[in-house]
């Protein structure tokens, strides 16, 4: 497995060298050599051609901005106090699988995947089978899957089959980990299944622009009284990662969730429809401000959001396929009964959503779980196509820029 280390340069400050040395991805987590050695046999190790002064300046600025951003994530005290000199670097805080690392270095499509659905969303061995099928869908359609989790206190981006199986077997014994829980799980060397917010955080940290999930969290029903609002929404408001989902889980308050996303400045786009989907069903009765009809449309939207430096996520809401859509009235009836039971048992916080989903599945005779599996796989297919289109768009732009310079 690869580890991310960050090196800050003091000797050669040309824009090209700053760009070359921004990230150091090493094979050994405990490597002692802290300097980044460029292969002397290659004149241009990263494939950079001669650059104009304007482009060089832009590249250097972008590289330094990314260094600053990651340094702030990894070690805010060093960022503030500037301790450690020119040879300062972050510790072994995150592990990236070789497959994911190589794809990112090549600029190929990578799709981030959460792990909470594995540990808390489905029973074993169905959760493991579904996770493998989702990763297979991503690979078959031209991208590299990067399932995210925290194992033994180490955030991992890209899991091996053994790690996936371990996570699936542990199930609910793994801590459900949102952004607020990351430091605790890492510090205690625990195991964490990342929610949407935590998965977005790590995806952004390593440079994965597209993340696929079943459905995002949102404003809970009666949230105007409880203030129970998922951190997924605030993460979308501050982390530039595109999220592909079947909308908001139908156990939540969809209209208020959309209002909250608007307040956060998040672009919400429905895929091939004008109405926001309701997770188990295709429609929710809520209109969306933006519609996209192809992976290319989505890629252009993500690219524009990135180039404008809006620093927010984009939410792509993909309706569940018609053949798998459950009856809206049956689902709604089950949700109301599940909500009442949750209130009676005083089940709140991050335990509420898994309980509600499990109860709804029980009340619908397994229909909601089957629908959940179907929508996750469909989201993986659509999300992969978006990631591939985005990678192609960026490679095309880079090629065009290189040709204009030459």
mmCIF file of C-alpha atoms in Angstrom:
data_model
loop_
_atom_site.group_PDB
_atom_site.id
_atom_site.type_symbol
_atom_site.label_atom_id
_atom_site.label_comp_id
_atom_site.label_asym_id
_atom_site.label_seq_id
_atom_site.Cartn_x
_atom_site.Cartn_y
_atom_site.Cartn_z
ATOM 1 C CA UNK A 1 0.000 0.000 0.000
ATOM 2 C CA UNK A 2 1.116 3.530 -0.620
ATOM 3 C CA UNK A 3 1.275 6.345 1.904
ATOM 4 C CA UNK A 4 0.956 10.045 1.263
ATOM 5 C CA UNK A 5 3.739 12.257 2.539
ATOM 6 C CA UNK A 6 4.037 15.975 2.036
ATOM 7 C CA UNK A 7 7.380 17.649 1.430
ATOM 8 C CA UNK A 8 8.032 21.389 1.568
ATOM 9 C CA UNK A 9 10.862 22.591 -0.609
ATOM 10 C CA UNK A 10 13.663 24.965 0.222
ATOM 11 C CA UNK A 11 16.304 24.566 -2.453
ATOM 12 C CA UNK A 12 15.006 24.706 -6.015
ATOM 13 C CA UNK A 13 12.074 27.072 -6.404
ATOM 14 C CA UNK A 14 11.423 26.998 -10.158
ATOM 15 C CA UNK A 15 7.715 26.528 -10.905
ATOM 16 C CA UNK A 16 8.389 23.265 -12.715
ATOM 17 C CA UNK A 17 10.260 21.793 -9.758
ATOM 18 C CA UNK A 18 7.683 23.021 -7.273
ATOM 19 C CA UNK A 19 5.044 21.283 -9.373
ATOM 20 C CA UNK A 20 7.125 18.122 -9.672
ATOM 21 C CA UNK A 21 7.780 17.881 -5.951
ATOM 22 C CA UNK A 22 4.357 18.806 -4.593
ATOM 23 C CA UNK A 23 3.304 15.240 -3.778
ATOM 24 C CA UNK A 24 5.463 12.308 -2.800
ATOM 25 C CA UNK A 25 3.793 8.918 -2.875
ATOM 26 C CA UNK A 26 6.004 6.240 -1.353
ATOM 27 C CA UNK A 27 5.780 2.464 -1.195
ATOM 28 C CA UNK A 28 6.945 2.055 2.394
ATOM 29 C CA UNK A 29 4.986 3.663 5.189
ATOM 30 C CA UNK A 30 7.947 3.789 7.552
ATOM 31 C CA UNK A 31 10.532 4.990 5.061
ATOM 32 C CA UNK A 32 13.218 7.092 6.734
ATOM 33 C CA UNK A 33 14.446 9.083 3.747
ATOM 34 C CA UNK A 34 12.383 12.271 3.708
ATOM 35 C CA UNK A 35 13.689 13.768 0.467
ATOM 36 C CA UNK A 36 12.091 13.357 -2.916
ATOM 37 C CA UNK A 37 14.602 12.172 -5.509
ATOM 38 C CA UNK A 38 13.811 12.780 -9.173
ATOM 39 C CA UNK A 39 15.247 10.155 -11.511
ATOM 40 C CA UNK A 40 18.381 11.800 -13.000
ATOM 41 C CA UNK A 41 18.087 9.627 -16.126
ATOM 42 C CA UNK A 42 14.847 11.332 -17.114
ATOM 43 C CA UNK A 43 14.834 14.932 -18.205
ATOM 44 C CA UNK A 44 11.140 15.269 -17.527
ATOM 45 C CA UNK A 45 9.950 12.678 -14.970
ATOM 46 C CA UNK A 46 6.342 13.845 -14.912
ATOM 47 C CA UNK A 47 6.035 14.468 -18.614
ATOM 48 C CA UNK A 48 6.167 18.245 -18.390
ATOM 49 C CA UNK A 49 7.116 20.074 -21.530
ATOM 50 C CA UNK A 50 8.528 23.575 -21.680
ATOM 51 C CA UNK A 51 6.029 25.967 -20.206
ATOM 52 C CA UNK A 52 5.269 29.606 -20.706
ATOM 53 C CA UNK A 53 5.972 31.868 -17.747
ATOM 54 C CA UNK A 54 2.245 32.425 -17.252
ATOM 55 C CA UNK A 55 1.492 28.696 -17.203
ATOM 56 C CA UNK A 56 4.469 28.036 -14.957
ATOM 57 C CA UNK A 57 3.280 30.670 -12.530
ATOM 58 C CA UNK A 58 -0.241 29.245 -12.549
ATOM 59 C CA UNK A 59 1.067 25.727 -11.978
ATOM 60 C CA UNK A 60 3.262 26.871 -9.109
ATOM 61 C CA UNK A 61 0.416 28.815 -7.550
ATOM 62 C CA UNK A 62 -1.922 25.836 -7.857
ATOM 63 C CA UNK A 63 0.685 23.471 -6.432
ATOM 64 C CA UNK A 64 1.462 25.717 -3.492
ATOM 65 C CA UNK A 65 -2.228 26.254 -2.790
ATOM 66 C CA UNK A 66 -2.756 22.500 -2.714
ATOM 67 C CA UNK A 67 0.232 22.051 -0.423
ATOM 68 C CA UNK A 68 -1.175 24.668 1.924
ATOM 69 C CA UNK A 69 -4.612 23.068 1.874
ATOM 70 C CA UNK A 70 -3.295 19.582 2.617
ATOM 71 C CA UNK A 71 -0.875 20.858 5.252
ATOM 72 C CA UNK A 72 -3.804 22.523 6.989
ATOM 73 C CA UNK A 73 -5.679 19.195 6.933
ATOM 74 C CA UNK A 74 -2.717 17.198 8.174
ATOM 75 C CA UNK A 75 -1.043 19.484 10.703
ATOM 76 C CA UNK A 76 -2.576 22.884 11.430
ATOM 77 C CA UNK A 77 -0.059 23.590 14.193
ATOM 78 C CA UNK A 78 2.844 23.269 11.779
ATOM 79 C CA UNK A 79 0.973 25.364 9.239
ATOM 80 C CA UNK A 80 0.424 28.112 11.800
ATOM 81 C CA UNK A 81 3.774 27.992 13.547
ATOM 82 C CA UNK A 82 5.913 27.017 10.554
ATOM 83 C CA UNK A 83 7.848 24.523 12.656
ATOM 84 C CA UNK A 84 10.057 21.845 11.204
ATOM 85 C CA UNK A 85 11.894 23.969 8.671
ATOM 86 C CA UNK A 86 12.069 23.271 4.982
ATOM 87 C CA UNK A 87 12.138 19.536 5.552
ATOM 88 C CA UNK A 88 8.795 19.449 7.390
ATOM 89 C CA UNK A 89 6.305 16.803 6.299
ATOM 90 C CA UNK A 90 3.157 15.037 7.442
ATOM 91 C CA UNK A 91 3.299 11.639 9.083
ATOM 92 C CA UNK A 92 1.822 8.451 7.730
ATOM 93 C CA UNK A 93 -1.770 9.615 8.047
ATOM 94 C CA UNK A 94 -3.430 8.080 5.017
ATOM 95 C CA UNK A 95 -2.897 4.934 2.983
ATOM 96 C CA UNK A 96 -3.725 4.725 -0.715
ATOM 97 C CA UNK A 97 -3.842 1.412 -2.551
ATOM 98 C CA UNK A 98 -1.346 1.004 -5.424
ATOM 99 C CA UNK A 99 -4.186 0.712 -7.956
ATOM 100 C CA UNK A 100 -5.772 3.984 -6.861
ATOM 101 C CA UNK A 101 -2.440 5.773 -6.535
ATOM 102 C CA UNK A 102 -1.310 4.840 -10.034
ATOM 103 C CA UNK A 103 -4.658 5.835 -11.547
ATOM 104 C CA UNK A 104 -4.510 9.242 -9.875
ATOM 105 C CA UNK A 105 -0.964 9.826 -11.099
ATOM 106 C CA UNK A 106 -2.047 9.009 -14.661
ATOM 107 C CA UNK A 107 -5.119 11.217 -14.441
ATOM 108 C CA UNK A 108 -7.407 8.225 -14.996
ATOM 109 C CA UNK A 109 -10.942 7.991 -13.665
ATOM 110 C CA UNK A 110 -11.271 7.019 -10.006
ATOM 111 C CA UNK A 111 -14.571 6.621 -8.144
ATOM 112 C CA UNK A 112 -14.667 6.992 -4.368
ATOM 113 C CA UNK A 113 -17.058 4.716 -2.460
ATOM 114 C CA UNK A 114 -18.247 4.866 1.143
ATOM 115 C CA UNK A 115 -18.057 1.995 3.605
ATOM 116 C CA UNK A 116 -20.968 2.673 5.972
ATOM 117 C CA UNK A 117 -23.307 0.887 3.586
ATOM 118 C CA UNK A 118 -21.099 -2.205 3.998
ATOM 119 C CA UNK A 119 -20.975 -2.176 7.786
ATOM 120 C CA UNK A 120 -24.352 -0.689 8.678
ATOM 121 C CA UNK A 121 -26.502 -0.840 5.560
ATOM 122 C CA UNK A 122 -26.722 -4.568 4.839
ATOM 123 C CA UNK A 123 -26.245 -7.878 6.673
ATOM 124 C CA UNK A 124 -23.302 -10.208 6.042
ATOM 125 C CA UNK A 125 -22.617 -11.775 3.531
ATOM 126 C CA UNK A 126 -24.962 -9.685 1.384
ATOM 127 C CA UNK A 127 -22.960 -6.566 2.206
ATOM 128 C CA UNK A 128 -19.719 -8.136 0.977
ATOM 129 C CA UNK A 129 -21.322 -9.445 -2.211
ATOM 130 C CA UNK A 130 -22.813 -6.032 -2.957
ATOM 131 C CA UNK A 131 -19.514 -4.248 -2.285
ATOM 132 C CA UNK A 132 -17.702 -6.573 -4.690
ATOM 133 C CA UNK A 133 -20.402 -6.134 -7.337
ATOM 134 C CA UNK A 134 -20.262 -2.345 -7.039
ATOM 135 C CA UNK A 135 -16.468 -2.332 -7.413
ATOM 136 C CA UNK A 136 -16.802 -4.659 -10.418
ATOM 137 C CA UNK A 137 -19.275 -2.255 -12.049
ATOM 138 C CA UNK A 138 -16.791 0.587 -11.612
ATOM 139 C CA UNK A 139 -13.928 -1.417 -13.124
ATOM 140 C CA UNK A 140 -16.003 -2.802 -16.007
ATOM 141 C CA UNK A 141 -16.967 0.708 -17.038
ATOM 142 C CA UNK A 142 -13.458 2.107 -17.150
ATOM 143 C CA UNK A 143 -12.614 3.489 -13.708
ATOM 144 C CA UNK A 144 -10.820 2.422 -10.547
ATOM 145 C CA UNK A 145 -12.910 1.951 -7.372
ATOM 146 C CA UNK A 146 -11.628 3.502 -4.153
ATOM 147 C CA UNK A 147 -13.607 2.269 -1.173
ATOM 148 C CA UNK A 148 -12.768 4.406 1.856
ATOM 149 C CA UNK A 149 -12.574 3.277 5.480
ATOM 150 C CA UNK A 150 -10.448 3.622 8.607
ATOM 151 C CA UNK A 151 -8.744 0.396 9.662
ATOM 152 C CA UNK A 152 -6.704 0.166 12.862
ATOM 153 C CA UNK A 153 -6.598 3.948 13.002
ATOM 154 C CA UNK A 154 -5.328 4.379 9.448
ATOM 155 C CA UNK A 155 -7.563 6.071 6.852
ATOM 156 C CA UNK A 156 -7.480 3.864 3.754
ATOM 157 C CA UNK A 157 -8.413 4.914 0.229
ATOM 158 C CA UNK A 158 -8.862 1.764 -1.810
ATOM 159 C CA UNK A 159 -9.384 -1.528 0.030
ATOM 160 C CA UNK A 160 -8.098 -4.998 -0.772
ATOM 161 C CA UNK A 161 -10.529 -7.920 -0.934
ATOM 162 C CA UNK A 162 -9.300 -9.028 2.492
ATOM 163 C CA UNK A 163 -9.971 -5.581 3.942
ATOM 164 C CA UNK A 164 -13.435 -5.460 2.371
ATOM 165 C CA UNK A 165 -14.248 -8.851 3.867
ATOM 166 C CA UNK A 166 -12.957 -7.822 7.274
ATOM 167 C CA UNK A 167 -15.145 -4.716 7.215
ATOM 168 C CA UNK A 168 -18.186 -6.713 6.117
ATOM 169 C CA UNK A 169 -17.734 -9.345 8.838
ATOM 170 C CA UNK A 170 -17.225 -6.761 11.579
ATOM 171 C CA UNK A 171 -20.433 -5.059 10.497
ATOM 172 C CA UNK A 172 -21.948 -2.792 13.133
ATOM 173 C CA UNK A 173 -18.989 -3.341 15.442
ATOM 174 C CA UNK A 174 -17.207 -0.835 13.205
ATOM 175 C CA UNK A 175 -17.835 2.750 14.255
ATOM 176 C CA UNK A 176 -20.008 4.762 11.923
ATOM 177 C CA UNK A 177 -17.644 7.646 11.151
ATOM 178 C CA UNK A 178 -18.676 11.109 10.022
ATOM 179 C CA UNK A 179 -16.283 14.068 9.770
ATOM 180 C CA UNK A 180 -16.553 14.827 13.503
ATOM 181 C CA UNK A 181 -15.489 11.264 14.393
ATOM 182 C CA UNK A 182 -12.391 10.976 12.190
ATOM 183 C CA UNK A 183 -9.843 12.256 14.713
ATOM 184 C CA UNK A 184 -11.262 10.072 17.495
ATOM 185 C CA UNK A 185 -11.183 6.874 15.425
ATOM 186 C CA UNK A 186 -7.646 7.596 14.206
ATOM 187 C CA UNK A 187 -6.373 8.549 17.668
ATOM 188 C CA UNK A 188 -7.863 5.431 19.267
ATOM 189 C CA UNK A 189 -6.579 3.241 16.417
ATOM 190 C CA UNK A 190 -10.105 2.069 15.848
ATOM 191 C CA UNK A 191 -12.042 0.876 12.832
ATOM 192 C CA UNK A 192 -14.356 3.331 11.124
ATOM 193 C CA UNK A 193 -16.879 2.983 8.319
ATOM 194 C CA UNK A 194 -16.967 6.349 6.601
ATOM 195 C CA UNK A 195 -20.228 8.153 5.945
ATOM 196 C CA UNK A 196 -20.723 10.554 3.045
ATOM 197 C CA UNK A 197 -19.089 13.453 4.902
ATOM 198 C CA UNK A 198 -15.982 11.511 5.961
ATOM 199 C CA UNK A 199 -15.665 9.831 2.556
ATOM 200 C CA UNK A 200 -15.864 13.211 0.811
ATOM 201 C CA UNK A 201 -13.192 14.569 3.140
ATOM 202 C CA UNK A 202 -10.711 11.811 2.293
ATOM 203 C CA UNK A 203 -11.613 11.789 -1.410
ATOM 204 C CA UNK A 204 -10.888 15.507 -1.618
ATOM 205 C CA UNK A 205 -7.661 15.081 0.331
ATOM 206 C CA UNK A 206 -6.192 12.662 -2.216
ATOM 207 C CA UNK A 207 -7.714 14.296 -5.306
ATOM 208 C CA UNK A 208 -10.667 12.055 -6.225
ATOM 209 C CA UNK A 209 -13.377 14.304 -7.732
ATOM 210 C CA UNK A 210 -16.304 11.846 -7.926
ATOM 211 C CA UNK A 211 -17.916 9.945 -5.068
ATOM 212 C CA UNK A 212 -20.786 7.441 -5.298
ATOM 213 C CA UNK A 213 -23.192 6.525 -2.525
ATOM 214 C CA UNK A 214 -26.715 5.170 -2.142
ATOM 215 C CA UNK A 215 -28.303 8.256 -0.667
ATOM 216 C CA UNK A 216 -27.031 11.209 1.309
ATOM 217 C CA UNK A 217 -28.141 12.205 4.779
ATOM 218 C CA UNK A 218 -30.228 15.297 5.280
ATOM 219 C CA UNK A 219 -32.575 17.157 7.564
ATOM 220 C CA UNK A 220 -34.460 14.638 9.686
ATOM 221 C CA UNK A 221 -38.207 14.786 9.940
ATOM 222 C CA UNK A 222 -39.154 17.231 12.711
ATOM 223 C CA UNK A 223 -35.639 18.624 12.291
ATOM 224 C CA UNK A 224 -37.016 22.122 12.834
ATOM 225 C CA UNK A 225 -37.421 21.093 16.481
ATOM 226 C CA UNK A 226 -34.510 18.689 16.983
ATOM 227 C CA UNK A 227 -31.916 20.394 14.740
ATOM 228 C CA UNK A 228 -30.931 16.888 13.614
ATOM 229 C CA UNK A 229 -29.170 17.714 10.355
ATOM 230 C CA UNK A 230 -26.642 15.414 8.717
ATOM 231 C CA UNK A 231 -23.050 16.602 8.379
ATOM 232 C CA UNK A 232 -23.275 15.371 4.777
ATOM 233 C CA UNK A 233 -24.988 18.657 3.933
ATOM 234 C CA UNK A 234 -22.354 20.926 5.439
ATOM 235 C CA UNK A 235 -19.636 18.790 3.847
ATOM 236 C CA UNK A 236 -21.232 19.355 0.455
ATOM 237 C CA UNK A 237 -21.080 23.062 1.221
ATOM 238 C CA UNK A 238 -17.320 23.109 1.802
ATOM 239 C CA UNK A 239 -15.707 20.159 0.019
ATOM 240 C CA UNK A 240 -15.317 20.181 -3.796
ATOM 241 C CA UNK A 241 -16.316 16.589 -4.533
ATOM 242 C CA UNK A 242 -19.191 15.574 -6.816
ATOM 243 C CA UNK A 243 -21.603 13.197 -5.089
ATOM 244 C CA UNK A 244 -23.737 10.762 -7.086
ATOM 245 C CA UNK A 245 -26.708 9.434 -5.136
ATOM 246 C CA UNK A 246 -30.353 8.439 -5.453
ATOM 247 C CA UNK A 247 -31.217 11.679 -3.725
ATOM 248 C CA UNK A 248 -31.890 11.901 -0.015
ATOM 249 C CA UNK A 249 -32.950 8.891 2.022
ATOM 250 C CA UNK A 250 -36.741 8.901 2.025
ATOM 251 C CA UNK A 251 -36.869 8.586 5.811
ATOM 252 C CA UNK A 252 -35.738 12.241 5.902
ATOM 253 C CA UNK A 253 -37.370 15.607 5.218
ATOM 254 C CA UNK A 254 -36.592 16.121 1.532
ATOM 255 C CA UNK A 255 -37.968 19.681 1.039
ATOM 256 C CA UNK A 256 -36.065 21.034 4.052
ATOM 257 C CA UNK A 257 -32.936 19.175 2.960
ATOM 258 C CA UNK A 258 -33.046 20.885 -0.426
ATOM 259 C CA UNK A 259 -33.543 24.252 1.272
ATOM 260 C CA UNK A 260 -30.513 23.598 3.458
ATOM 261 C CA UNK A 261 -28.391 22.634 0.444
ATOM 262 C CA UNK A 262 -29.394 25.882 -1.237
ATOM 263 C CA UNK A 263 -28.265 27.796 1.842
ATOM 264 C CA UNK A 264 -24.928 25.959 1.665
ATOM 265 C CA UNK A 265 -24.497 27.022 -1.969
ATOM 266 C CA UNK A 266 -24.583 23.461 -3.297
ATOM 267 C CA UNK A 267 -25.582 22.868 -6.906
ATOM 268 C CA UNK A 268 -28.224 20.124 -6.981
ATOM 269 C CA UNK A 269 -28.730 18.503 -10.382
ATOM 270 C CA UNK A 270 -31.183 15.739 -11.252
ATOM 271 C CA UNK A 271 -30.050 13.168 -13.804
ATOM 272 C CA UNK A 272 -32.398 12.904 -16.798
ATOM 273 C CA UNK A 273 -35.340 14.258 -14.818
ATOM 274 C CA UNK A 274 -36.750 17.535 -13.511
ATOM 275 C CA UNK A 275 -37.752 16.176 -10.122
ATOM 276 C CA UNK A 276 -35.635 15.231 -7.153
ATOM 277 C CA UNK A 277 -35.772 11.460 -6.505
ATOM 278 C CA UNK A 278 -36.774 10.033 -3.125
ATOM 279 C CA UNK A 279 -34.290 7.182 -2.768
ATOM 280 C CA UNK A 280 -36.644 4.181 -2.969
ATOM 281 C CA UNK A 281 -38.922 5.938 -5.458
ATOM 282 C CA UNK A 282 -38.277 7.974 -8.594
ATOM 283 C CA UNK A 283 -40.079 11.124 -7.520
ATOM 284 C CA UNK A 284 -40.464 13.220 -4.390
ATOM 285 C CA UNK A 285 -42.666 16.038 -5.619
ATOM 286 C CA UNK A 286 -39.732 18.470 -5.303
ATOM 287 C CA UNK A 287 -38.417 20.237 -8.379
ATOM 288 C CA UNK A 288 -34.690 20.771 -8.884
ATOM 289 C CA UNK A 289 -32.944 23.921 -10.147
ATOM 290 C CA UNK A 290 -30.704 22.004 -12.545
ATOM 291 C CA UNK A 291 -31.094 19.063 -14.909
ATOM 292 C CA UNK A 292 -28.300 17.113 -16.606
ATOM 293 C CA UNK A 293 -28.874 14.529 -19.325
ATOM 294 C CA UNK A 294 -25.496 12.899 -19.924
ATOM 295 C CA UNK A 295 -22.201 12.069 -18.210
ATOM 296 C CA UNK A 296 -20.605 14.768 -20.361
ATOM 297 C CA UNK A 297 -23.040 17.365 -18.993
ATOM 298 C CA UNK A 298 -22.092 16.304 -15.482
ATOM 299 C CA UNK A 299 -18.368 16.432 -16.262
ATOM 300 C CA UNK A 300 -18.626 19.974 -17.623
ATOM 301 C CA UNK A 301 -20.540 21.055 -14.528
ATOM 302 C CA UNK A 302 -17.905 19.565 -12.207
ATOM 303 C CA UNK A 303 -15.108 21.118 -14.245
ATOM 304 C CA UNK A 304 -16.726 24.560 -14.168
ATOM 305 C CA UNK A 305 -17.295 24.271 -10.418
ATOM 306 C CA UNK A 306 -13.616 23.393 -9.966
ATOM 307 C CA UNK A 307 -12.206 26.079 -12.250
ATOM 308 C CA UNK A 308 -14.350 28.747 -10.612
ATOM 309 C CA UNK A 309 -12.984 27.620 -7.226
ATOM 310 C CA UNK A 310 -16.432 27.604 -5.661
ATOM 311 C CA UNK A 311 -15.111 25.095 -3.115
ATOM 312 C CA UNK A 312 -18.453 23.333 -2.831
ATOM 313 C CA UNK A 313 -19.607 19.908 -3.831
ATOM 314 C CA UNK A 314 -22.112 19.104 -6.562
ATOM 315 C CA UNK A 315 -24.983 16.712 -5.877
ATOM 316 C CA UNK A 316 -26.165 14.559 -8.780
ATOM 317 C CA UNK A 317 -29.496 12.937 -7.947
ATOM 318 C CA UNK A 318 -30.079 9.769 -9.971
ATOM 319 C CA UNK A 319 -33.557 8.190 -9.845
ATOM 320 C CA UNK A 320 -33.777 4.512 -9.007
ATOM 321 C CA UNK A 321 -34.525 2.445 -12.161
ATOM 322 C CA UNK A 322 -38.261 2.049 -12.733
ATOM 323 C CA UNK A 323 -38.159 -1.735 -12.571
ATOM 324 C CA UNK A 324 -36.771 -1.527 -9.033
ATOM 325 C CA UNK A 325 -38.858 1.342 -7.724
ATOM 326 C CA UNK A 326 -40.956 0.335 -4.737
ATOM 327 C CA UNK A 327 -44.510 1.508 -4.226
ATOM 328 C CA UNK A 328 -44.384 4.981 -2.743
ATOM 329 C CA UNK A 329 -47.427 4.489 -0.510
ATOM 330 C CA UNK A 330 -46.115 1.218 0.948
ATOM 331 C CA UNK A 331 -42.711 2.747 1.681
ATOM 332 C CA UNK A 332 -44.229 5.890 3.216
ATOM 333 C CA UNK A 333 -46.476 3.829 5.482
ATOM 334 C CA UNK A 334 -43.485 1.784 6.648
ATOM 335 C CA UNK A 335 -41.457 4.949 7.256
ATOM 336 C CA UNK A 336 -44.148 6.464 9.451
ATOM 337 C CA UNK A 337 -44.342 3.296 11.561
ATOM 338 C CA UNK A 338 -40.546 3.135 11.828
ATOM 339 C CA UNK A 339 -40.343 6.795 12.873
ATOM 340 C CA UNK A 340 -42.918 6.242 15.616
ATOM 341 C CA UNK A 341 -41.011 3.244 16.954
ATOM 342 C CA UNK A 342 -37.741 5.202 16.906
ATOM 343 C CA UNK A 343 -39.353 7.986 18.940
ATOM 344 C CA UNK A 344 -40.892 5.495 21.375
ATOM 345 C CA UNK A 345 -37.499 3.836 21.905
ATOM 346 C CA UNK A 346 -35.694 7.201 22.020
ATOM 347 C CA UNK A 347 -33.353 6.212 19.185
ATOM 348 C CA UNK A 348 -31.579 9.361 17.996
ATOM 349 C CA UNK A 349 -28.348 10.634 16.472
ATOM 350 C CA UNK A 350 -26.280 8.486 14.142
ATOM 351 C CA UNK A 351 -28.097 5.354 15.336
ATOM 352 C CA UNK A 352 -31.418 6.558 13.948
ATOM 353 C CA UNK A 353 -30.831 6.160 10.202
ATOM 354 C CA UNK A 354 -29.575 2.521 10.360
ATOM 355 C CA UNK A 355 -32.498 1.654 12.650
ATOM 356 C CA UNK A 356 -35.058 3.274 10.357
ATOM 357 C CA UNK A 357 -33.674 1.622 7.221
ATOM 358 C CA UNK A 358 -33.628 -1.771 8.928
ATOM 359 C CA UNK A 359 -37.158 -1.328 10.237
ATOM 360 C CA UNK A 360 -38.495 -0.171 6.870
ATOM 361 C CA UNK A 361 -36.911 -3.221 5.257
ATOM 362 C CA UNK A 362 -38.579 -5.457 7.846
ATOM 363 C CA UNK A 363 -41.981 -3.817 7.354
ATOM 364 C CA UNK A 364 -41.772 -4.064 3.559
ATOM 365 C CA UNK A 365 -40.772 -7.713 3.588
ATOM 366 C CA UNK A 366 -37.308 -7.043 2.201
ATOM 367 C CA UNK A 367 -38.516 -4.908 -0.704
ATOM 368 C CA UNK A 368 -36.675 -1.803 0.471
ATOM 369 C CA UNK A 369 -33.356 -3.688 0.823
ATOM 370 C CA UNK A 370 -33.663 -5.048 -2.715
ATOM 371 C CA UNK A 371 -34.382 -1.531 -3.938
ATOM 372 C CA UNK A 372 -31.391 -0.227 -1.967
ATOM 373 C CA UNK A 373 -29.056 -2.720 -3.641
ATOM 374 C CA UNK A 374 -30.410 -1.872 -7.081
ATOM 375 C CA UNK A 375 -30.039 1.876 -6.685
ATOM 376 C CA UNK A 376 -26.489 1.605 -5.332
ATOM 377 C CA UNK A 377 -25.429 -0.402 -8.384
ATOM 378 C CA UNK A 378 -27.177 2.030 -10.722
ATOM 379 C CA UNK A 379 -25.484 4.966 -9.010
ATOM 380 C CA UNK A 380 -22.124 3.223 -9.416
ATOM 381 C CA UNK A 381 -22.756 2.843 -13.140
ATOM 382 C CA UNK A 382 -23.777 6.483 -13.623
ATOM 383 C CA UNK A 383 -21.030 7.765 -11.326
ATOM 384 C CA UNK A 384 -18.373 5.799 -13.185
ATOM 385 C CA UNK A 385 -19.512 7.193 -16.513
ATOM 386 C CA UNK A 386 -19.316 10.694 -15.055
ATOM 387 C CA UNK A 387 -15.811 10.060 -13.691
ATOM 388 C CA UNK A 388 -14.642 8.704 -17.055
ATOM 389 C CA UNK A 389 -16.134 11.686 -18.899
ATOM 390 C CA UNK A 390 -14.449 14.080 -16.460
ATOM 391 C CA UNK A 391 -11.056 12.385 -16.834
ATOM 392 C CA UNK A 392 -11.363 12.537 -20.618
ATOM 393 C CA UNK A 393 -12.369 16.198 -20.487
ATOM 394 C CA UNK A 394 -9.393 17.123 -18.340
ATOM 395 C CA UNK A 395 -6.947 15.127 -20.439
ATOM 396 C CA UNK A 396 -8.322 16.804 -23.554
ATOM 397 C CA UNK A 397 -7.896 20.238 -21.992
ATOM 398 C CA UNK A 398 -4.350 19.433 -20.877
ATOM 399 C CA UNK A 399 -3.470 18.150 -24.343
ATOM 400 C CA UNK A 400 -4.908 21.274 -25.937
ATOM 401 C CA UNK A 401 -2.931 23.510 -23.593
ATOM 402 C CA UNK A 402 0.292 21.616 -24.332
ATOM 403 C CA UNK A 403 -0.264 21.884 -28.092
ATOM 404 C CA UNK A 404 -0.962 25.613 -27.877
ATOM 405 C CA UNK A 405 2.321 26.115 -26.019
ATOM 406 C CA UNK A 406 4.347 24.086 -28.519
#
